[in-house]
Short mmCIF file of C-alpha atoms in Angstrom, two decimals:
data_model
loop_
_atom_site.label_atom_id
_atom_site.label_comp_id
_atom_site.label_asym_id
_atom_site.label_seq_id
_atom_site.Cartn_x
_atom_site.Cartn_y
_atom_site.Cartn_z
CA MET A 86 -83.24 -165.40 201.91
CA SER A 87 -81.66 -162.06 202.44
CA GLU A 88 -78.86 -162.29 205.00
CA LYS A 89 -78.84 -158.60 205.78
CA LYS A 90 -81.43 -157.05 208.05
CA ARG A 91 -84.22 -155.27 206.21
CA ALA A 92 -85.40 -151.90 207.41
CA THR A 93 -88.78 -152.34 209.15
CA PRO A 94 -89.96 -148.84 210.11
CA LEU A 95 -93.61 -149.83 210.52
CA LEU A 96 -92.82 -152.83 212.72
CA ASP A 97 -90.45 -150.65 214.73
CA GLU A 98 -93.46 -148.62 215.81
CA LEU A 99 -94.74 -151.73 217.58
CA LYS A 100 -91.65 -151.85 219.78
CA LYS A 101 -92.37 -148.47 221.34
CA GLY A 102 -93.90 -148.29 224.80
CA PRO A 103 -93.29 -150.26 227.97
CA TRP A 104 -95.14 -153.42 227.06
CA PRO A 105 -93.75 -156.63 225.53
CA SER A 106 -93.49 -156.61 221.76
CA PHE A 107 -93.81 -159.57 219.44
CA VAL A 108 -91.60 -157.67 216.99
CA ARG A 109 -88.78 -157.48 219.51
CA GLU A 110 -89.09 -161.22 220.18
CA ILE A 111 -89.08 -162.13 216.49
CA GLU A 112 -86.05 -159.91 215.98
CA LYS A 113 -84.18 -161.88 218.64
CA SER A 114 -84.97 -165.10 216.76
CA ALA A 115 -84.05 -163.47 213.46
CA GLU A 116 -80.45 -163.13 214.61
CA THR A 117 -80.05 -166.88 214.16
CA ASN A 118 -83.10 -168.03 212.21
CA ALA A 119 -83.70 -167.27 208.54
CA MET A 120 -87.45 -168.03 208.75
CA ALA A 121 -87.86 -165.46 211.51
CA ARG A 122 -85.90 -162.98 209.38
CA ASP A 123 -88.18 -163.41 206.38
CA THR A 124 -91.22 -163.28 208.67
CA LEU A 125 -90.25 -159.75 209.68
CA GLY A 126 -89.79 -158.79 206.04
CA GLN A 127 -93.12 -160.18 204.95
CA VAL A 128 -95.07 -158.68 207.86
CA GLU A 129 -93.49 -155.26 207.19
CA ARG A 130 -94.49 -155.63 203.55
CA SER A 131 -98.05 -156.54 204.59
CA TYR A 132 -98.26 -153.38 206.69
CA GLU A 133 -96.90 -151.29 203.80
CA ASP A 134 -99.42 -152.76 201.36
CA LYS A 135 -102.24 -152.79 203.93
CA ILE A 136 -103.07 -156.37 202.98
CA SER A 137 -102.00 -159.71 204.42
CA HIS A 138 -99.53 -161.59 202.28
CA TRP A 139 -100.34 -164.85 204.05
CA LYS A 140 -102.63 -167.43 202.46
CA HIS A 141 -104.04 -170.32 204.46
CA GLY A 142 -105.67 -173.70 204.02
CA GLY A 143 -104.91 -176.36 201.46
CA LEU A 144 -103.75 -179.94 201.62
CA VAL A 145 -101.05 -180.03 204.30
CA GLY A 146 -101.22 -182.29 207.33
CA VAL A 147 -99.64 -185.35 208.86
CA MET A 148 -100.52 -188.91 207.88
CA GLY A 149 -103.90 -190.02 209.21
CA TYR A 150 -104.83 -186.67 210.73
CA GLY A 151 -107.18 -184.04 209.38
CA GLY A 152 -106.59 -181.52 212.12
CA GLY A 153 -103.74 -179.91 214.00
CA ILE A 154 -101.85 -178.38 211.08
CA ILE A 155 -102.99 -175.17 209.45
CA GLY A 156 -101.48 -174.70 206.02
CA ARG A 157 -100.00 -171.25 205.57
CA TYR A 158 -98.15 -169.84 202.58
CA SER A 159 -96.63 -166.59 201.44
CA ASP A 160 -98.08 -165.02 198.32
CA LEU A 161 -94.63 -163.48 197.76
CA PRO A 162 -92.54 -166.68 197.83
CA GLU A 163 -89.79 -165.36 195.59
CA GLU A 164 -89.30 -162.32 197.75
CA TYR A 165 -89.49 -164.21 201.05
CA PRO A 166 -88.43 -167.78 200.21
CA GLU A 167 -87.84 -168.87 203.80
CA VAL A 168 -91.52 -168.36 204.58
CA ALA A 169 -92.89 -169.60 201.24
CA ALA A 170 -94.44 -172.39 203.35
CA PHE A 171 -95.01 -171.33 206.95
CA HIS A 172 -97.47 -173.82 208.41
CA THR A 173 -98.88 -173.63 211.92
CA TYR A 174 -99.03 -176.51 214.39
CA ARG A 175 -101.64 -176.70 217.08
CA VAL A 176 -100.22 -178.92 219.81
CA ASN A 177 -102.62 -180.18 222.45
CA GLN A 178 -101.84 -178.34 225.68
CA PRO A 179 -101.91 -180.04 229.07
CA SER A 180 -105.11 -179.45 231.06
CA GLY A 181 -104.92 -176.08 232.81
CA TRP A 182 -101.65 -175.26 231.01
CA PHE A 183 -99.37 -176.79 233.60
CA TYR A 184 -95.78 -177.51 232.53
CA THR A 185 -92.46 -178.31 234.08
CA SER A 186 -89.57 -176.11 232.96
CA ASP A 187 -87.98 -179.25 231.51
CA ILE A 188 -90.89 -179.94 229.23
CA LEU A 189 -91.01 -176.31 228.11
CA ARG A 190 -87.34 -176.58 227.14
CA THR A 191 -88.09 -179.83 225.33
CA LEU A 192 -90.89 -178.20 223.34
CA CYS A 193 -88.67 -175.28 222.39
CA ASP A 194 -85.83 -177.61 221.39
CA ILE A 195 -88.16 -179.64 219.18
CA TRP A 196 -89.42 -176.51 217.53
CA GLU A 197 -85.98 -175.04 216.94
CA ARG A 198 -84.95 -178.32 215.31
CA HIS A 199 -87.89 -178.34 212.92
CA GLY A 200 -89.25 -174.85 212.41
CA SER A 201 -88.94 -171.13 212.90
CA GLY A 202 -88.61 -171.37 216.68
CA LEU A 203 -91.50 -168.91 217.01
CA THR A 204 -94.28 -169.96 219.37
CA ASN A 205 -97.51 -168.56 220.65
CA MET A 206 -98.12 -169.71 224.21
CA HIS A 207 -101.00 -170.00 224.03
CA GLY A 208 -103.24 -169.37 221.04
CA SER A 209 -106.84 -168.27 221.46
CA THR A 210 -107.81 -171.92 220.98
CA GLY A 211 -105.78 -172.81 224.09
CA ASP A 212 -103.26 -174.89 222.16
CA ILE A 213 -99.50 -174.57 222.15
CA ILE A 214 -98.93 -172.87 218.80
CA PHE A 215 -95.81 -173.48 216.74
CA LEU A 216 -95.63 -170.87 213.99
CA GLY A 217 -93.79 -171.58 210.77
CA SER A 218 -92.96 -175.04 209.50
CA LYS A 219 -91.80 -175.99 206.04
CA THR A 220 -93.89 -178.76 204.48
CA GLU A 221 -91.07 -181.32 204.54
CA GLU A 222 -90.63 -180.83 208.31
CA LEU A 223 -94.26 -181.58 209.23
CA GLU A 224 -93.89 -185.34 209.70
CA PRO A 225 -90.48 -185.26 211.43
CA CYS A 226 -91.66 -182.62 213.89
CA PHE A 227 -94.88 -184.55 214.57
CA ARG A 228 -92.83 -187.68 215.20
CA ASP A 229 -90.57 -185.79 217.59
CA LEU A 230 -93.57 -184.37 219.46
CA THR A 231 -95.26 -187.74 219.86
CA GLU A 232 -92.02 -189.32 221.08
CA HIS A 233 -92.13 -186.79 223.92
CA GLY A 234 -95.77 -187.48 224.77
CA PHE A 235 -97.41 -184.63 222.87
CA ASP A 236 -100.09 -184.86 220.22
CA LEU A 237 -101.67 -182.43 217.81
CA GLY A 238 -104.82 -180.55 218.70
CA GLY A 239 -107.86 -179.87 216.58
CA SER A 240 -108.41 -177.66 213.56
CA GLY A 241 -110.98 -177.60 210.80
CA SER A 242 -114.38 -179.24 211.16
CA ASP A 243 -113.59 -181.39 214.16
CA VAL A 244 -113.62 -181.42 217.94
CA ARG A 245 -111.24 -178.62 218.83
CA THR A 246 -108.69 -179.12 221.57
CA PRO A 247 -110.72 -179.07 224.79
CA SER A 248 -109.52 -176.53 227.34
CA ALA A 249 -110.00 -176.03 231.06
CA CYS A 250 -109.29 -173.43 233.71
CA VAL A 251 -106.74 -174.30 236.41
CA GLY A 252 -109.62 -175.60 238.50
CA PRO A 253 -108.96 -177.29 241.84
CA ALA A 254 -105.20 -177.27 241.20
CA ARG A 255 -105.02 -173.63 242.22
CA CYS A 256 -108.53 -172.27 242.73
CA GLU A 257 -110.64 -172.72 245.86
CA TRP A 258 -113.84 -171.94 243.95
CA ALA A 259 -113.65 -174.87 241.55
CA CYS A 260 -116.92 -176.75 241.82
CA TYR A 261 -115.56 -179.80 239.99
CA ASP A 262 -112.26 -181.15 238.71
CA THR A 263 -111.97 -179.27 235.43
CA LEU A 264 -108.55 -180.75 234.70
CA ASP A 265 -109.77 -184.32 234.95
CA ALA A 266 -112.93 -183.66 232.94
CA CYS A 267 -110.95 -181.95 230.18
CA ASN A 268 -108.36 -184.72 230.09
CA ASP A 269 -111.05 -187.43 230.04
CA ILE A 270 -113.00 -185.81 227.20
CA THR A 271 -109.80 -185.20 225.22
CA HIS A 272 -108.82 -188.86 225.45
CA THR A 273 -112.34 -190.14 224.78
CA TYR A 274 -112.74 -188.14 221.61
CA GLN A 275 -109.35 -188.60 219.94
CA ASP A 276 -111.02 -189.83 216.77
CA GLU A 277 -113.34 -186.81 216.59
CA LEU A 278 -110.39 -184.51 217.37
CA HIS A 279 -108.09 -185.79 214.66
CA ARG A 280 -110.56 -186.78 211.93
CA PRO A 281 -112.90 -183.97 210.92
CA ALA A 282 -116.40 -185.34 210.42
CA PHE A 283 -118.64 -182.44 211.43
CA PRO A 284 -120.23 -179.52 209.56
CA TYR A 285 -117.85 -177.21 211.41
CA LYS A 286 -115.79 -176.93 214.59
CA PHE A 287 -117.07 -178.14 217.99
CA LYS A 288 -115.50 -176.80 221.17
CA PHE A 289 -115.59 -178.06 224.75
CA LYS A 290 -114.48 -175.67 227.47
CA PHE A 291 -114.46 -176.44 231.18
CA SER A 292 -114.73 -173.69 233.80
CA GLY A 293 -114.68 -174.58 237.47
CA CYS A 294 -117.03 -171.82 238.62
CA PRO A 295 -119.30 -169.13 237.14
CA ASN A 296 -116.37 -166.69 236.89
CA ASP A 297 -115.78 -168.75 233.74
CA CYS A 298 -112.08 -168.02 233.33
CA VAL A 299 -111.93 -169.84 229.97
CA ALA A 300 -114.91 -167.83 228.66
CA SER A 301 -116.73 -171.03 227.85
CA ILE A 302 -120.17 -169.40 227.89
CA ALA A 303 -119.11 -167.17 225.00
CA ARG A 304 -116.71 -169.38 223.06
CA SER A 305 -117.64 -173.04 223.24
CA ASP A 306 -120.28 -175.20 221.66
CA MET A 307 -120.45 -177.22 224.88
CA SER A 308 -119.74 -175.12 227.92
CA VAL A 309 -119.32 -176.86 231.27
CA ILE A 310 -119.45 -174.34 234.11
CA GLY A 311 -119.04 -175.33 237.74
CA VAL A 312 -121.91 -174.35 240.00
CA TRP A 313 -123.48 -175.21 243.35
CA LYS A 314 -127.06 -176.14 244.26
CA ASP A 315 -127.25 -175.26 247.94
CA ASN A 316 -126.55 -172.04 249.85
CA ILE A 317 -123.49 -169.80 249.60
CA GLN A 318 -121.30 -170.48 252.63
CA ILE A 319 -121.02 -167.38 254.84
CA ASP A 320 -118.50 -166.64 257.56
CA GLN A 321 -120.25 -163.71 259.31
CA GLU A 322 -117.17 -162.86 261.37
CA LYS A 323 -115.12 -162.40 258.18
CA VAL A 324 -117.91 -160.31 256.63
CA ARG A 325 -117.69 -157.97 259.63
CA GLU A 326 -113.91 -157.87 259.17
CA TYR A 327 -114.35 -156.74 255.55
CA ALA A 328 -116.73 -154.03 256.75
CA ALA A 329 -114.28 -152.94 259.46
CA ASN A 330 -111.46 -152.78 256.90
CA GLY A 331 -113.36 -150.41 254.63
CA THR A 332 -115.48 -152.54 252.31
CA ASP A 333 -118.82 -150.81 251.80
CA ILE A 334 -120.88 -153.97 251.87
CA GLU A 335 -124.17 -152.26 251.12
CA HIS A 336 -122.87 -150.45 248.03
CA GLU A 337 -120.14 -152.78 246.81
CA VAL A 338 -121.92 -156.05 247.42
CA CYS A 339 -125.67 -155.86 248.09
CA GLN A 340 -126.49 -153.16 245.57
CA MET A 341 -124.31 -154.79 242.93
CA CYS A 342 -126.16 -158.09 243.24
CA PRO A 343 -128.04 -158.56 239.95
CA THR A 344 -131.11 -159.99 241.71
CA GLN A 345 -130.85 -157.89 244.87
CA CYS A 346 -131.02 -161.06 246.92
CA MET A 347 -128.66 -159.88 249.68
CA ALA A 348 -129.15 -157.69 252.73
CA TRP A 349 -126.66 -156.22 255.19
CA ASP A 350 -127.84 -154.76 258.50
CA GLY A 351 -124.43 -153.64 259.67
CA THR A 352 -123.67 -156.81 261.57
CA LYS A 353 -125.14 -159.68 259.56
CA LEU A 354 -125.26 -160.54 255.85
CA THR A 355 -128.29 -162.50 254.70
CA ILE A 356 -128.76 -164.10 251.28
CA ASP A 357 -132.02 -165.20 249.68
CA ASN A 358 -130.31 -168.17 248.00
CA ALA A 359 -133.38 -169.14 245.98
CA ASN A 360 -132.93 -165.93 244.03
CA CYS A 361 -129.15 -166.15 243.67
CA VAL A 362 -128.15 -166.47 240.01
CA LYS A 363 -124.57 -167.52 240.87
CA CYS A 364 -122.96 -164.42 239.37
CA MET A 365 -120.00 -164.73 241.80
CA HIS A 366 -119.83 -160.97 242.41
CA CYS A 367 -120.24 -161.15 246.21
CA ILE A 368 -117.80 -164.05 246.46
CA ASN A 369 -115.25 -162.18 244.34
CA VAL A 370 -115.51 -159.09 246.56
CA MET A 371 -115.27 -161.00 249.86
CA PRO A 372 -113.40 -164.23 249.11
CA LYS A 373 -112.48 -164.81 252.74
CA ALA A 374 -116.09 -164.46 253.90
CA LEU A 375 -118.12 -166.16 251.17
CA ARG A 376 -117.65 -169.45 249.39
CA PRO A 377 -119.66 -171.48 246.89
CA GLY A 378 -122.04 -173.99 248.45
CA LYS A 379 -121.10 -177.55 249.29
CA GLU A 380 -123.38 -179.37 246.83
CA ARG A 381 -121.29 -178.84 243.72
CA GLY A 382 -121.46 -179.86 240.09
CA ALA A 383 -121.78 -178.10 236.74
CA THR A 384 -124.25 -176.47 234.40
CA ILE A 385 -124.03 -177.56 230.76
CA LEU A 386 -124.68 -174.88 228.19
CA ILE A 387 -124.80 -175.31 224.44
CA GLY A 388 -124.30 -173.19 221.37
CA ALA A 389 -121.88 -170.31 221.99
CA LYS A 390 -119.58 -168.99 219.32
CA ALA A 391 -117.38 -166.02 218.59
CA PRO A 392 -118.27 -163.81 215.63
CA ILE A 393 -116.29 -165.34 212.76
CA ILE A 394 -119.18 -166.19 210.49
CA GLY A 395 -122.41 -164.45 211.48
CA GLY A 396 -122.70 -162.85 214.90
CA ALA A 397 -121.54 -163.96 218.31
CA LEU A 398 -123.82 -166.23 220.33
CA LEU A 399 -123.93 -166.90 224.05
CA ALA A 400 -124.69 -170.42 225.17
CA THR A 401 -128.09 -171.60 226.42
CA VAL A 402 -128.57 -173.77 229.50
CA PHE A 403 -129.34 -177.36 228.54
CA VAL A 404 -128.60 -179.17 231.80
CA PRO A 405 -129.03 -176.93 234.87
CA PHE A 406 -127.09 -179.15 237.24
CA LEU A 407 -124.99 -182.23 236.71
CA GLU A 408 -122.78 -184.02 239.18
CA MET A 409 -119.35 -184.06 237.60
CA LYS A 410 -118.00 -187.52 238.31
CA PRO A 411 -115.83 -189.69 236.06
CA PRO A 412 -116.43 -191.17 233.53
CA TYR A 413 -118.70 -188.21 232.69
CA ASP A 414 -121.14 -190.41 230.79
CA ASP A 415 -123.95 -187.84 230.83
CA ILE A 416 -121.83 -185.23 229.08
CA LYS A 417 -120.63 -187.76 226.52
CA GLU A 418 -124.15 -188.98 225.84
CA LEU A 419 -125.34 -185.40 225.30
CA ALA A 420 -122.39 -184.49 223.04
CA GLU A 421 -122.86 -187.58 220.90
CA ALA A 422 -126.61 -186.99 220.53
CA ILE A 423 -125.86 -183.43 219.37
CA TRP A 424 -123.20 -184.61 216.91
CA ASP A 425 -125.55 -187.20 215.49
CA PHE A 426 -128.29 -184.66 214.67
CA TRP A 427 -126.11 -181.65 213.78
CA GLY A 428 -123.69 -183.88 211.85
CA GLU A 429 -126.45 -185.11 209.60
CA TYR A 430 -128.40 -181.89 209.04
CA GLY A 431 -125.94 -179.06 209.73
CA LYS A 432 -124.76 -176.98 206.80
CA ASN A 433 -121.09 -176.52 205.97
CA ARG A 434 -119.57 -174.02 208.47
CA GLU A 435 -122.72 -173.92 210.60
CA ARG A 436 -121.95 -174.00 214.31
CA VAL A 437 -124.27 -175.83 216.70
CA GLY A 438 -125.67 -172.52 218.05
CA GLU A 439 -126.57 -171.36 214.55
CA PHE A 440 -128.06 -174.75 213.76
CA ILE A 441 -130.26 -174.50 216.86
CA GLN A 442 -131.44 -171.08 215.73
CA ARG A 443 -132.30 -172.48 212.31
CA VAL A 444 -134.17 -175.60 213.41
CA GLY A 445 -135.59 -174.16 216.63
CA LEU A 446 -134.66 -175.03 220.19
CA GLY A 447 -137.78 -177.14 220.70
CA ASN A 448 -137.09 -179.29 217.65
CA PHE A 449 -133.44 -179.58 218.57
CA LEU A 450 -134.26 -180.81 222.08
CA GLU A 451 -136.73 -183.31 220.72
CA GLU A 452 -134.22 -184.72 218.24
CA ILE A 453 -131.44 -185.11 220.82
CA GLY A 454 -133.88 -186.67 223.30
CA LEU A 455 -133.76 -184.03 226.02
CA ASP A 456 -137.01 -182.97 227.70
CA PRO A 457 -137.49 -179.20 228.02
CA ILE A 458 -137.55 -177.82 231.53
CA PRO A 459 -137.99 -174.25 232.80
CA GLU A 460 -134.37 -174.02 233.91
CA MET A 461 -133.21 -174.15 230.27
CA VAL A 462 -132.66 -170.41 230.09
CA ALA A 463 -130.74 -168.34 227.59
CA HIS A 464 -129.76 -166.19 230.56
CA PRO A 465 -131.42 -165.71 233.95
CA ARG A 466 -135.14 -165.10 233.76
CA THR A 467 -135.46 -165.21 229.98
CA ASN A 468 -137.81 -167.35 227.98
CA PRO A 469 -135.92 -169.85 225.84
CA TYR A 470 -138.80 -170.21 223.35
CA ILE A 471 -139.80 -173.70 224.42
CA PHE A 472 -143.40 -174.75 224.01
CA PHE A 473 -144.58 -177.22 226.61
CA GLU A 474 -146.76 -179.23 224.28
CA ASP A 475 -148.42 -181.45 226.90
CA GLU A 476 -149.53 -178.42 228.87
CA LEU A 477 -150.81 -176.69 225.75
CA GLU A 478 -152.78 -179.78 224.80
CA GLU A 479 -154.23 -179.99 228.30
CA GLU A 480 -155.29 -176.36 228.08
CA GLU A 481 -156.91 -176.98 224.71
CA ASP A 482 -158.73 -180.04 226.06
CA ALA A 483 -160.04 -178.12 229.10
CA MET B 1304 -127.77 -206.76 199.18
CA GLY B 1305 -125.69 -208.20 202.05
CA GLN B 1306 -123.70 -206.14 204.48
CA PRO B 1307 -120.55 -204.83 202.78
CA THR B 1308 -117.16 -205.00 204.47
CA VAL B 1309 -115.22 -201.94 205.62
CA ASP B 1310 -112.92 -202.39 202.60
CA GLU B 1311 -115.84 -202.48 200.19
CA VAL B 1312 -117.32 -199.31 201.64
CA ALA B 1313 -113.90 -197.64 201.58
CA ASN B 1314 -113.50 -198.62 197.92
CA ALA B 1315 -116.92 -197.21 197.07
CA MET B 1316 -116.04 -194.01 198.91
CA PHE B 1317 -112.76 -193.76 197.02
CA ASP B 1318 -114.57 -194.17 193.70
CA LEU B 1319 -116.92 -191.35 194.67
CA VAL B 1320 -114.10 -189.02 195.74
CA LYS B 1321 -112.28 -189.77 192.48
CA ALA B 1322 -115.38 -189.22 190.37
CA THR B 1323 -116.19 -185.88 191.95
CA HIS B 1324 -112.60 -184.66 192.27
CA GLY B 1325 -112.23 -181.09 191.06
CA LYS B 1326 -116.00 -180.73 190.74
CA LYS B 1327 -117.31 -181.02 194.28
CA ASN B 1328 -115.73 -181.03 197.71
CA LEU B 1329 -117.02 -183.89 199.86
CA LYS B 1330 -117.21 -183.90 203.64
CA ALA B 1331 -117.15 -187.06 205.73
CA MET B 1332 -120.92 -186.85 206.16
CA ASP B 1333 -121.43 -186.51 202.39
CA LEU B 1334 -119.59 -189.81 201.92
CA THR B 1335 -121.55 -191.41 204.74
CA LYS B 1336 -124.90 -190.34 203.30
CA ALA B 1337 -123.85 -191.52 199.82
CA MET B 1338 -122.87 -194.96 201.16
CA ILE B 1339 -126.12 -195.35 203.08
CA GLU B 1340 -127.96 -194.52 199.89
CA LYS B 1341 -125.83 -196.89 197.82
CA PHE B 1342 -125.83 -199.91 200.10
CA GLY B 1343 -129.04 -199.26 202.04
CA ALA B 1344 -129.62 -198.16 205.63
CA ASP B 1345 -130.00 -201.80 206.70
CA ALA B 1346 -126.55 -202.70 205.41
CA VAL B 1347 -124.47 -199.63 206.23
CA ASP B 1348 -124.53 -197.31 209.24
CA LYS B 1349 -122.53 -194.28 210.37
CA LYS B 1350 -120.22 -196.43 212.46
CA LEU B 1351 -119.21 -198.59 209.51
CA CYS B 1352 -118.70 -195.49 207.37
CA LYS B 1353 -116.48 -193.98 210.06
CA LEU B 1354 -114.28 -197.08 209.94
CA ALA B 1355 -114.21 -196.95 206.15
CA ILE B 1356 -113.13 -193.28 206.15
CA ARG B 1357 -110.43 -194.09 208.66
CA GLN B 1358 -109.19 -196.90 206.42
CA LEU B 1359 -109.26 -194.57 203.42
CA ILE B 1360 -107.20 -191.92 205.21
CA ASP B 1361 -104.78 -194.24 207.00
CA SER B 1362 -104.02 -196.05 203.73
CA GLY B 1363 -103.08 -192.73 202.13
CA ARG B 1364 -105.58 -193.13 199.31
CA CYS B 1365 -107.35 -189.98 200.48
CA ILE B 1366 -106.36 -187.04 202.63
CA TYR B 1367 -108.15 -184.28 204.46
CA SER B 1368 -108.10 -180.80 202.97
CA TYR B 1369 -109.21 -177.47 204.35
CA PHE B 1370 -110.99 -174.97 202.15
CA GLY B 1371 -113.24 -173.08 204.54
CA GLY B 1372 -114.20 -176.44 206.04
CA SER B 1373 -112.65 -179.90 206.20
CA PHE B 1374 -113.10 -182.13 203.18
CA ILE B 1375 -111.89 -185.53 202.02
CA THR B 1376 -109.98 -185.45 198.77
CA LEU B 1377 -107.29 -187.17 196.72
CA PRO B 1378 -103.66 -186.60 197.68
CA PRO B 1379 -101.76 -184.25 195.33
CA GLU B 1380 -99.98 -187.05 193.43
CA ASN B 1381 -103.35 -188.63 192.59
CA GLU B 1382 -104.89 -185.48 191.18
CA GLY B 1383 -106.06 -186.17 187.69
CA GLY B 1384 -107.33 -189.62 188.44
CA GLY B 1385 -104.53 -191.72 189.94
#
């Protein structure tokens, strides 16, 4: 390790401007931490060479686990010896990312004892990310984490760390207890989370309402989005207050409704609830006047993914409405049926959504034992390519 | 053939991992399918194979690796046939 500070003109560019800078934060750590110092050197070198000098993957992990540690190495180990091995931990975050300041200090103390001290709170997976561990520190750090009640999250071809929005803890629109559902699923599937047995990753994400604050419809293989079955609750007096305070209800609410199911006559707002597609726009504009209905549960959608391999996919509705009560047996039964079929016939690195495209939605439903229904839509009012065989046969017979 | 024990399935899995080491990466499902073929679907199921893989990993005879997907392989000190 070089004790003196290297010049980092390219990284210095990233400190300009009023916003927070990861470079500035790493520099603070580099004053006392050699790994952080070599991180700056290697990243500057990567920018100079216009190629990443990090390699990832390999054989690292902790005993018994196949997920939670991502092996990372420098391809310039002689030049940057302190980051020759710079592995990443994914630590399972608490549901909804709630912490006490004490536990945050504890996490930071653990990480300063065992690694670079650099964290990413939180990674795109939702996990607490510890960046930069030497191989010999993996087990001691894991032991320290577990002694304080933390466990590793998922990585590789396993159930990834489930994540949830803050749900009923802070949001009045939560249609079910996202925190409890996420916690329950995480505990139920510890084996699937720590021991990769699938063709590729499988993500659960729990959103309390269709605003979908954890982007589950775009990012998760099993997306659980809170929804209501009955009518939107309206407080007409509050609607009139919004109008009196300058909200143009006709233009900002009614005309923005994707199904044009709302009408405003200047004194009363009416909603054709049968045509509401639960987009949340009207509720977001007038939160004091409109609320989700009282009959609440969740819609289960399957098959989304971000564009890592192949293109991005949005999820398709599999279960239009499910009451979300512990122990969430219906969700578990569905997930396990999917794993059974996809696990056996999925190709390496093939996500569930891509697998469904390959085998066909009709075949997929048949194999997991779910009957097709018209509400299984890719998005509102689109045909999901299901053939209703009984009806076709009846037509042929007629 | 009678129903094998978890240990017997784990041993058969280990032999397969060792035999294919350096030639083919095996996923958990590859081992499961191979065991069902070896012992028969009546004698071995996915649940038994899951237990056998767990035994294999927890004993340290095999580890997980990541090379664009998660595989089950020999630990570094066993490379070369240990």
